């Protein structure tokens, strides 16, 4: 879907940590851990936050909103110094590390757009290429990678949008949202205080020594990445390059994105349907210990609908991934405000036919997810990280359709109020770069979940009908019939 460029550049600058502080005048380096290295070649985390403000005149934007956003970003970076620096891997170093040098900062692009803010921030299908204009590009060369880039887009008399790209080897979803909340918090405070301060839970813990690595998994993961890179890109590819590797399909020309919501009531009904499906699958066994959480129900239901919509054939395998936050799961635990990556991948490899089974597919997948989550309690995180080194042959990608999920149902992503209200919409746009959905708690805070999907337009139309009809269905089957598109738009919009 081709899109004309609706934006006009206003400013390109660098925002450095607040200069009056002695901390920002000192060079600092931060080692990266095995948790970070796992994500070294992954595409950046990209998100868009839309803020509706119909009274946003050029004067208000340029004299109040933009200066306040910039100043608070500078104040925030003082606490989050790794984000102002770069990932680097000089030839003398055995591992990449983050280096902050005075004068470094986050690249900030300010643009104006005459696009329809209402449509962009609405819950309708949108061409994936339309969002490209609002996402900043992260500068990455073979030897140096920026940690973060920010774009602020001004929509005259409609609102503004904040686009963020963060290097995944520097921060995970939790750290990313902590940074955005800290920035929003300081920006809000600037309305009243000249010297705003952060509450303790928003001050990041930058101590990398809290992650123990007695067997140097970090080096093993670097070797694994070099092998993967050679397999994908040929033996003459530079194994020390910091550039990301192609992961899934990057071709977004025919793709659309959309957000869907499951209400608390939808989730309750789906949970009942899963329980009845489980009773059919396991007539005589006790299933009491299974915890059918909001995450499990949402992920299972969305994947079943996607598999049906994409017409996956029964004899295929599916490889399902999700991240588990390890901050509280490590022994000893690291603090909730630990900054960096502290997540580990959990995986399920299964036959598509078990998931596509009409009466029991949803229950089957929900149970598989529960079992993997339960196993997390029994295995040490470090042992699991060691196990994952066996993924080195990339075999999964050759034999199975892979699916992943970005975000979390507990991130409070809509809590990012910079002083002009909560976002009208938040999108994790990077899901278009991998075969992934996004998940966040719904913005009304009523226990529902928002799900972001990227599919081709025909697949999305099909997904939309399967998703909506499946919720209306009284049985444990998810309806496969296709309803007409106008009915869908009503349900969805
Ligand atoms: C492994 C999990 C997904 C499993 O989630 P579950 O919800 O099924 O299970 P759980 O044991 O965590 O929680 C069980 C129940 O307790 C509740 N619960 C647990 N901990 C809680 C807490 N601290 N505060 C409030 N509620 C809590 C849950 O909401 C759930 O409730 P109820 O039963 O009501 O639902 C999760 O534990 C987890 O680690 N989530 C974080 C994932 C993450 O960090 N993602 C970001 C990846 S990086 C990324 O996304 C960036 C990118 O790649 O783009």
Coordinates of C-alpha atoms and ligand atoms in Angstrom, one line a residue:
X1 CA 0.0 0.0 0.0
X2 CA 1.8 3.1 -1.2
X3 CA 1.6 6.2 1.0
X4 CA 2.6 9.8 0.1
X5 CA 4.9 11.5 2.6
X6 CA 2.6 13.8 4.7
X7 CA 5.4 15.3 6.9
X8 CA 7.6 18.4 6.9
X9 CA 10.9 18.4 8.9
X10 CA 11.0 21.1 11.5
X11 CA 14.2 20.2 13.4
X12 CA 16.8 17.6 13.8
X13 CA 18.9 17.8 17.0
X14 CA 20.5 15.9 19.8
X15 CA 19.2 16.0 23.3
X16 CA 21.9 15.3 25.9
X17 CA 21.6 14.6 29.6
X18 CA 21.0 17.8 31.5
X19 CA 24.3 19.7 31.3
X20 CA 24.4 21.3 34.7
X21 CA 24.9 17.9 36.3
X22 CA 28.4 16.6 37.0
X23 CA 27.3 13.1 36.1
X24 CA 26.7 14.0 32.5
X25 CA 30.2 15.4 32.2
X26 CA 31.9 12.1 33.0
X27 CA 32.5 9.3 30.5
X28 CA 30.8 6.1 31.6
X29 CA 30.7 2.6 30.2
X30 CA 28.3 -0.2 31.0
X31 CA 28.9 -3.9 30.2
X32 CA 26.2 -5.8 28.6
X33 CA 25.1 -9.2 30.0
X34 CA 24.1 -12.4 28.3
X35 CA 20.4 -11.2 28.5
X36 CA 21.3 -8.2 26.4
X37 CA 23.5 -10.2 23.9
X38 CA 20.5 -12.5 23.1
X39 CA 18.9 -9.4 21.5
X40 CA 22.1 -8.0 19.9
X41 CA 21.0 -8.5 16.3
X42 CA 17.3 -8.0 16.8
X43 CA 15.4 -5.1 15.3
X44 CA 14.8 -2.1 17.5
X45 CA 11.7 -1.8 19.8
X46 CA 9.5 0.8 18.0
X47 CA 6.4 2.4 19.6
X48 CA 4.1 5.2 18.7
X49 CA 2.2 7.2 21.4
X50 CA -0.7 9.4 20.1
X51 CA -1.9 12.4 22.2
X52 CA -5.0 14.1 21.1
X53 CA -5.1 17.9 21.8
X54 CA -7.4 19.8 19.6
X55 CA -6.3 23.1 21.1
X56 CA -2.7 22.5 20.1
X57 CA -2.0 25.7 18.1
X58 CA 1.4 26.3 16.6
X59 CA 2.1 28.8 19.4
X60 CA 1.2 26.3 22.1
X61 CA 3.3 23.5 20.5
X62 CA 6.4 25.6 19.8
X63 CA 6.4 27.6 23.0
X64 CA 5.2 25.1 25.6
X65 CA 4.8 21.5 24.5
X66 CA 8.0 21.0 22.5
X67 CA 10.3 22.9 25.0
X68 CA 8.9 21.0 27.9
X69 CA 9.2 17.6 26.1
X70 CA 12.8 18.4 25.2
X71 CA 13.8 19.7 28.7
X72 CA 12.2 16.8 30.5
X73 CA 13.9 14.3 28.0
X74 CA 17.2 15.9 28.9
X75 CA 16.5 15.6 32.7
X76 CA 15.4 12.0 32.2
X77 CA 18.5 11.0 30.3
X78 CA 20.6 12.0 33.3
X79 CA 19.1 9.0 35.1
X80 CA 19.2 6.7 32.0
X81 CA 22.8 7.5 30.8
X82 CA 23.0 4.3 28.7
X83 CA 20.2 5.6 26.5
X84 CA 22.2 8.7 25.7
X85 CA 25.2 6.6 24.7
X86 CA 26.0 4.1 22.1
X87 CA 26.6 0.4 21.8
X88 CA 30.1 -0.1 20.6
X89 CA 32.5 -3.0 19.9
X90 CA 36.0 -1.8 19.3
X91 CA 38.5 -4.4 18.0
X92 CA 40.3 -4.7 21.4
X93 CA 37.1 -5.6 23.3
X94 CA 36.0 -9.2 23.5
X95 CA 32.4 -8.1 24.0
X96 CA 30.3 -5.1 22.9
X97 CA 29.6 -2.5 25.6
X98 CA 27.6 0.7 26.1
X99 CA 29.7 3.9 26.1
X100 CA 28.4 7.3 27.2
X101 CA 30.8 10.2 26.4
X102 CA 30.0 13.7 27.4
X103 CA 28.2 15.4 24.5
X104 CA 26.4 12.2 23.5
X105 CA 22.6 12.2 23.4
X106 CA 19.4 10.9 21.9
X107 CA 18.8 12.0 18.3
X108 CA 15.5 13.9 18.2
X109 CA 13.6 14.7 15.0
X110 CA 10.7 17.1 15.1
X111 CA 8.3 17.1 12.2
X112 CA 4.9 18.5 11.3
X113 CA 2.3 16.3 9.6
X114 CA -0.9 17.3 7.8
X115 CA -2.2 13.7 7.9
X116 CA -5.5 13.0 9.6
X117 CA -4.6 12.5 13.2
X118 CA -8.1 11.1 14.0
X119 CA -7.6 8.3 11.5
X120 CA -4.0 7.6 12.5
X121 CA -4.9 7.3 16.1
X122 CA -8.1 5.4 15.5
X123 CA -8.6 1.6 15.7
X124 CA -9.0 1.0 12.0
X125 CA -6.8 -1.0 9.5
X126 CA -3.8 1.0 8.5
X127 CA -1.1 0.3 6.0
X128 CA 2.1 -0.6 7.8
X129 CA 4.0 1.8 5.6
X130 CA 1.8 4.8 6.8
X131 CA 3.4 4.6 10.3
X132 CA 6.9 4.7 8.9
X133 CA 6.8 8.5 8.7
X134 CA 6.3 8.8 12.5
X135 CA 9.0 6.3 13.6
X136 CA 12.6 7.6 14.1
X137 CA 15.4 5.7 12.5
X138 CA 18.0 4.3 14.9
X139 CA 21.5 5.0 13.6
X140 CA 23.4 1.6 13.4
X141 CA 26.7 1.0 11.7
X142 CA 28.9 -2.1 11.9
X143 CA 30.8 -0.7 14.9
X144 CA 28.5 1.8 16.6
X145 CA 24.7 1.6 17.3
X146 CA 22.7 4.4 18.9
X147 CA 20.8 3.4 22.0
X148 CA 17.6 5.4 21.3
X149 CA 16.1 7.8 18.8
X150 CA 12.9 9.9 19.3
X151 CA 10.6 11.7 16.9
X152 CA 7.9 14.2 17.9
X153 CA 5.3 14.8 15.3
X154 CA 3.1 17.8 15.5
X155 CA -0.4 17.6 14.0
X156 CA -1.7 21.2 14.0
X157 CA -4.8 21.6 16.1
X158 CA -5.1 17.8 16.4
X159 CA -2.4 16.6 18.7
X160 CA 1.1 15.2 18.7
X161 CA 2.7 11.8 18.5
X162 CA 5.9 10.5 20.2
X163 CA 7.8 7.8 18.3
X164 CA 10.5 5.9 20.0
X165 CA 13.1 3.4 18.6
X166 CA 15.2 1.7 21.2
X167 CA 18.1 -0.8 20.6
X168 CA 17.0 -4.1 21.9
X169 CA 20.4 -5.1 23.3
X170 CA 20.2 -2.0 25.5
X171 CA 16.7 -2.4 26.9
X172 CA 13.8 -4.7 27.1
X173 CA 10.1 -3.9 27.1
X174 CA 10.0 -3.2 30.8
X175 CA 13.0 -0.9 30.8
X176 CA 11.6 0.9 27.7
X177 CA 8.3 1.6 29.5
X178 CA 10.1 2.6 32.7
X179 CA 12.0 5.2 30.7
X180 CA 8.9 6.5 29.0
X181 CA 7.1 6.8 32.3
X182 CA 10.0 8.6 33.9
X183 CA 10.1 11.0 31.0
X184 CA 6.4 11.6 31.2
X185 CA 6.6 12.0 35.0
X186 CA 9.3 14.7 34.8
X187 CA 7.5 16.5 31.9
X188 CA 4.2 16.6 34.0
X189 CA 6.1 18.0 36.9
X190 CA 7.7 20.8 34.9
X191 CA 4.3 22.5 34.9
X192 CA 4.7 23.2 38.6
X193 CA 8.4 22.7 39.5
X194 CA 11.6 24.1 38.1
X195 CA 13.5 21.1 39.5
X196 CA 11.3 18.0 39.2
X197 CA 12.3 14.7 40.6
X198 CA 11.6 11.0 40.0
X199 CA 9.9 8.7 42.4
X200 CA 12.1 5.7 43.4
X201 CA 10.4 3.1 41.2
X202 CA 11.2 5.2 38.2
X203 CA 14.9 5.6 38.9
X204 CA 16.7 2.8 37.0
X205 CA 19.1 0.4 38.6
X206 CA 22.1 0.4 36.2
X207 CA 24.2 -2.2 38.2
X208 CA 25.0 -4.9 35.6
X209 CA 26.9 -6.9 38.2
X210 CA 23.6 -8.1 39.7
X211 CA 23.3 -10.5 36.7
X212 CA 25.7 -13.3 37.5
X213 CA 27.3 -15.2 34.6
X214 CA 29.7 -17.8 36.1
X215 CA 30.0 -19.8 32.9
X216 CA 30.4 -16.8 30.6
X217 CA 27.1 -17.4 28.7
X218 CA 27.7 -13.9 27.2
X219 CA 30.6 -15.2 25.1
X220 CA 28.6 -18.4 24.1
X221 CA 25.8 -16.2 22.9
X222 CA 28.2 -14.1 20.9
X223 CA 29.5 -17.2 19.2
X224 CA 25.9 -18.4 18.6
X225 CA 25.0 -15.1 16.9
X226 CA 28.1 -15.3 14.7
X227 CA 27.1 -18.7 13.5
X228 CA 23.5 -17.6 12.9
X229 CA 24.7 -14.6 11.0
X230 CA 27.0 -16.7 8.8
X231 CA 24.1 -19.1 8.0
X232 CA 21.8 -16.2 7.1
X233 CA 24.2 -13.9 5.4
X234 CA 27.2 -15.9 4.2
X235 CA 30.6 -16.7 5.5
X236 CA 32.1 -13.4 4.6
X237 CA 29.7 -11.4 6.7
X238 CA 31.3 -9.5 9.6
X239 CA 30.6 -11.5 12.8
X240 CA 31.3 -8.4 14.9
X241 CA 28.8 -6.1 13.1
X242 CA 26.2 -4.5 15.3
X243 CA 23.6 -4.4 12.5
X244 CA 20.4 -6.3 12.9
X245 CA 19.8 -9.5 11.0
X246 CA 16.7 -10.0 8.8
X247 CA 14.2 -11.8 11.0
X248 CA 11.0 -12.9 9.3
X249 CA 9.6 -10.9 6.4
X250 CA 10.5 -7.2 6.3
X251 CA 8.3 -6.6 3.3
X252 CA 5.6 -4.4 4.6
X253 CA 4.1 -3.2 1.3
X254 CA 1.0 -5.3 1.4
X255 CA 0.6 -5.4 5.2
X256 CA -1.9 -3.7 7.4
X257 CA -1.9 -3.2 11.1
X258 CA -4.9 -3.0 13.5
X259 CA -5.6 -3.1 17.2
X260 CA -8.2 -5.3 18.8
X261 CA -9.6 -5.4 22.3
X262 CA -10.7 -8.2 24.5
X263 CA -12.8 -6.9 27.4
X264 CA -12.6 -8.5 30.9
X265 CA -15.9 -10.2 30.1
X266 CA -14.6 -11.6 26.8
X267 CA -11.7 -13.0 28.7
X268 CA -13.9 -14.5 31.3
X269 CA -16.1 -16.2 28.7
X270 CA -13.0 -17.5 26.8
X271 CA -11.6 -18.9 30.0
X272 CA -14.9 -20.8 30.5
X273 CA -14.6 -22.1 27.0
X274 CA -11.0 -23.2 27.6
X275 CA -12.1 -25.0 30.7
X276 CA -14.8 -26.9 28.8
X277 CA -12.3 -27.7 26.0
X278 CA -9.9 -29.0 28.6
X279 CA -12.5 -31.3 30.1
X280 CA -13.0 -32.8 26.6
X281 CA -9.3 -33.2 26.1
X282 CA -8.5 -34.6 29.6
X283 CA -11.5 -36.4 30.8
X284 CA -10.0 -38.0 33.9
X285 CA -7.1 -35.8 34.9
X286 CA -7.0 -32.9 37.3
X287 CA -6.4 -29.6 35.7
X288 CA -6.8 -27.5 38.9
X289 CA -3.2 -26.4 39.0
X290 CA -3.5 -24.7 35.6
X291 CA -3.6 -20.9 35.9
X292 CA -5.5 -19.6 32.9
X293 CA -4.3 -16.0 33.2
X294 CA -5.3 -13.1 31.1
X295 CA -2.0 -13.4 29.2
X296 CA -2.6 -17.1 28.4
X297 CA -6.2 -16.7 27.3
X298 CA -5.4 -13.7 25.1
X299 CA -2.3 -15.2 23.5
X300 CA -4.0 -18.5 22.9
X301 CA -7.2 -17.0 21.4
X302 CA -5.3 -14.5 19.2
X303 CA -3.0 -17.2 17.8
X304 CA -5.8 -19.6 17.1
X305 CA -7.6 -16.8 15.1
X306 CA -4.4 -15.9 13.3
X307 CA -3.6 -19.5 12.4
X308 CA -7.1 -19.9 11.0
X309 CA -7.0 -16.5 9.2
X310 CA -3.7 -17.2 7.5
X311 CA -4.9 -20.6 6.3
X312 CA -2.1 -22.6 7.9
X313 CA -2.2 -26.2 6.8
X314 CA -2.6 -29.0 9.3
X315 CA 0.7 -30.7 8.6
X316 CA 2.8 -27.7 9.4
X317 CA 4.5 -27.1 12.7
X318 CA 4.1 -23.9 14.7
X319 CA 6.8 -22.4 16.9
X320 CA 5.3 -20.1 19.5
X321 CA 7.5 -17.7 21.5
X322 CA 7.0 -15.3 24.4
X323 CA 9.3 -13.6 26.8
X324 CA 9.2 -14.0 30.6
X325 CA 10.5 -11.3 32.8
X326 CA 13.3 -12.7 34.9
X327 CA 13.8 -9.8 37.4
X328 CA 11.9 -11.6 40.2
X329 CA 12.7 -15.1 38.8
X330 CA 16.5 -14.9 39.1
X331 CA 18.1 -16.2 42.2
X332 CA 18.9 -13.9 43.9
X333 CA 16.2 -11.6 42.3
X334 CA 17.2 -8.3 40.7
X335 CA 15.2 -5.2 41.5
X336 CA 12.1 -4.5 39.5
X337 CA 13.7 -1.2 38.3
X338 CA 16.8 -3.1 36.9
X339 CA 17.6 -1.4 33.6
X340 CA 18.6 -3.4 30.5
X341 CA 17.3 -6.8 29.3
X342 CA 16.2 -9.3 31.9
X343 CA 13.8 -11.5 29.9
X344 CA 14.1 -15.0 28.6
X345 CA 12.4 -16.6 25.7
X346 CA 9.9 -19.4 26.3
X347 CA 8.9 -21.6 23.4
X348 CA 6.3 -24.2 22.3
X349 CA 6.8 -26.3 19.2
X350 CA 3.6 -28.1 18.2
X351 CA 1.6 -29.5 15.3
X352 CA -0.6 -26.9 13.7
X353 CA -3.4 -29.5 13.6
X354 CA -3.6 -29.6 17.4
X355 CA -4.2 -25.8 17.5
X356 CA -6.6 -25.8 14.5
X357 CA -8.8 -28.5 16.0
X358 CA -12.3 -27.1 16.0
X359 CA -13.5 -28.0 19.4
X360 CA -10.3 -28.2 21.4
X361 CA -7.6 -26.2 19.7
X362 CA -8.0 -23.1 21.9
X363 CA -7.9 -25.3 25.1
X364 CA -4.9 -27.2 23.8
X365 CA -2.9 -24.1 23.2
X366 CA -3.9 -22.5 26.5
X367 CA -2.8 -25.6 28.3
X368 CA 0.6 -25.7 26.5
X369 CA 1.2 -22.0 27.4
X370 CA 0.3 -22.7 31.1
X371 CA 2.6 -25.7 31.2
X372 CA 5.6 -23.6 29.9
X373 CA 4.8 -20.8 32.4
X374 CA 4.6 -23.4 35.2
X375 CA 7.9 -24.9 34.2
X376 CA 9.5 -21.5 34.7
X377 CA 9.0 -21.9 38.4
X378 CA 10.9 -25.2 38.4
X379 CA 13.9 -24.3 36.2
X380 CA 16.6 -21.8 37.1
X381 CA 16.7 -18.9 34.7
X382 CA 20.4 -19.5 34.1
X383 CA 19.9 -23.2 33.2
X384 CA 17.1 -22.1 30.8
X385 CA 19.5 -19.5 29.2
X386 CA 22.0 -22.4 28.8
X387 CA 19.4 -24.6 27.2
X388 CA 18.6 -21.9 24.6
X389 CA 22.0 -22.1 23.2
X390 CA 20.8 -25.2 21.4
X391 CA 18.7 -23.1 19.1
X392 CA 21.9 -22.5 17.1
X393 CA 21.0 -24.4 14.1
X394 CA 18.0 -22.2 13.3
X395 CA 16.2 -25.5 12.5
X396 CA 12.9 -24.0 14.0
X397 CA 12.7 -21.4 11.3
X398 CA 13.1 -23.9 8.5
X399 CA 10.4 -26.4 9.7
X400 CA 7.9 -24.2 11.5
X401 CA 5.8 -21.1 11.3
X402 CA 7.0 -18.9 14.1
X403 CA 4.9 -16.4 16.2
X404 CA 5.9 -14.1 19.0
X405 CA 4.5 -11.5 21.3
X406 CA 5.8 -8.0 22.3
X407 CA 4.7 -6.1 25.3
X408 CA 3.0 -7.3 28.5
X409 CA -0.5 -7.2 30.1
X410 CA 1.0 -5.4 33.1
X411 CA 3.1 -2.6 31.6
X412 CA 0.6 0.3 32.2
X413 CA 1.6 1.7 28.8
X414 CA -1.4 4.1 28.8
X415 CA 0.0 5.6 32.1
X416 CA 2.4 7.7 29.9
X417 CA 0.8 11.1 30.5
X418 CA 3.2 13.9 29.7
X419 CA 0.9 16.5 31.1
X420 CA -1.7 16.7 28.3
X421 CA -3.7 13.5 29.1
X422 CA -3.2 9.8 28.5
X423 CA -2.4 8.6 25.0
X424 CA -5.3 8.1 22.7
X425 CA -3.5 5.1 21.2
X426 CA -0.3 3.3 21.7
X427 CA 1.1 1.0 19.0
X428 CA 4.1 -1.3 19.0
X429 CA 5.0 -0.8 15.4
X430 CA 8.0 -3.1 15.4
X431 CA 5.8 -6.2 15.4
X432 CA 5.7 -5.7 11.6
X433 CA 9.4 -6.7 11.5
X434 CA 8.8 -10.1 13.0
X435 CA 5.8 -12.4 13.0
X436 CA 4.5 -11.0 16.3
X437 CA 1.5 -9.6 18.0
X438 CA 1.6 -6.9 20.7
X439 CA -0.2 -7.0 24.0
X440 CA -1.0 -4.3 26.5
X441 CA -3.7 -3.7 29.1
X442 CA -6.6 -1.8 27.5
X443 CA -6.6 1.9 28.0
X444 CA -9.8 2.1 30.0
X445 CA -8.1 0.1 32.8
X446 CA -11.0 -2.3 33.2
X447 CA -9.1 -5.5 33.0
X448 CA -9.2 -5.9 29.2
X449 CA -6.3 -6.3 26.8
X450 CA -5.4 -4.6 23.6
X451 CA -3.8 -6.7 20.9
X452 CA -1.9 -5.4 17.9
X453 CA -1.7 -7.5 14.7
X454 CA 0.0 -7.1 11.3
X455 CA -1.2 -9.2 8.4
X456 CA -1.9 -8.9 4.7
X457 CA -5.3 -7.2 4.1
X458 CA -7.2 -10.3 3.1
X459 CA -5.7 -12.1 6.1
X460 CA -6.7 -9.2 8.4
X461 CA -10.2 -9.2 7.1
X462 CA -10.5 -12.9 7.7
X463 CA -8.8 -12.5 11.2
X464 CA -11.3 -9.7 12.1
X465 CA -14.3 -11.9 11.3
X466 CA -12.9 -15.0 13.0
X467 CA -11.9 -12.9 16.1
X468 CA -15.3 -11.1 16.4
X469 CA -17.5 -14.2 15.6
X470 CA -15.5 -16.4 17.9
X471 CA -16.3 -14.0 20.8
X472 CA -20.0 -14.2 19.9
X473 CA -20.0 -17.9 19.6
X474 CA -21.8 -19.8 22.4
X475 CA -19.8 -23.0 21.9
X476 CA -16.1 -23.7 22.4
X477 CA -15.6 -23.7 18.6
X478 CA -14.2 -20.5 17.0
X479 CA -16.5 -19.7 14.1
X480 CA -14.7 -20.0 10.7
X481 CA -17.3 -18.4 8.5
X482 CA -16.4 -15.1 6.9
X483 CA -18.7 -12.2 7.5
X484 CA -18.8 -9.2 5.2
X485 CA -16.4 -6.4 5.7
X486 CA -18.9 -3.7 6.5
X487 CA -20.2 -5.7 9.5
X488 CA -16.6 -6.1 10.5
X489 CA -15.8 -2.4 10.5
X490 CA -18.7 -1.9 12.8
X491 CA -17.5 -4.5 15.3
X492 CA -13.9 -3.4 15.0
X493 CA -14.1 0.4 14.6
Ligands
LIG1 C1 5.7 -15.3 31.7 C2 4.5 -14.4 31.8 C3 4.2 -13.8 30.4 C4 3.3 -15.2 32.3 O1 2.3 -14.3 32.5 P1 1.0 -14.8 33.3 O2 0.1 -13.6 33.5 O3 0.3 -15.9 32.6 O4 1.5 -15.4 34.7 P2 2.0 -14.7 35.9 O5 2.5 -15.8 36.8 O6 3.0 -13.6 35.6 O7 0.8 -14.0 36.6 C5 -0.4 -14.7 37.1 C6 -1.4 -13.7 37.6 O8 -0.8 -12.9 38.6 C7 -0.9 -11.5 38.2 N1 0.4 -10.9 38.6 C8 1.6 -11.4 38.5 N2 2.5 -10.6 39.0 C9 1.9 -9.4 39.2 C10 2.3 -8.2 39.7 N3 3.5 -7.9 40.0 N4 1.3 -7.2 39.9 C11 0.0 -7.5 39.6 N5 -0.4 -8.7 39.1 C12 0.5 -9.6 39.0 C13 -1.0 -11.6 36.7 O9 -1.5 -10.4 36.2 C14 -1.9 -12.8 36.5 O10 -3.2 -12.4 36.8 P3 -4.5 -12.8 35.9 O11 -4.6 -14.3 36.2 O12 -5.6 -12.0 36.5 O13 -4.2 -12.6 34.5 C15 4.7 -13.2 32.8 O14 5.0 -13.8 34.1 C16 5.8 -12.3 32.4 O15 7.0 -12.5 32.6 N6 5.5 -11.2 31.8 C17 6.4 -10.1 31.3 C18 6.7 -10.3 29.8 C19 7.6 -9.2 29.3 O16 8.4 -8.7 30.0 N7 7.4 -8.9 28.1 C20 8.2 -7.8 27.4 C21 9.2 -8.5 26.5 S1 10.3 -7.4 25.6 C22 9.3 -6.7 24.5 O17 8.2 -6.9 24.4 C23 9.9 -5.7 23.6 C24 9.8 -6.1 22.1 O18 10.2 -7.2 21.8 O19 9.2 -5.4 21.3

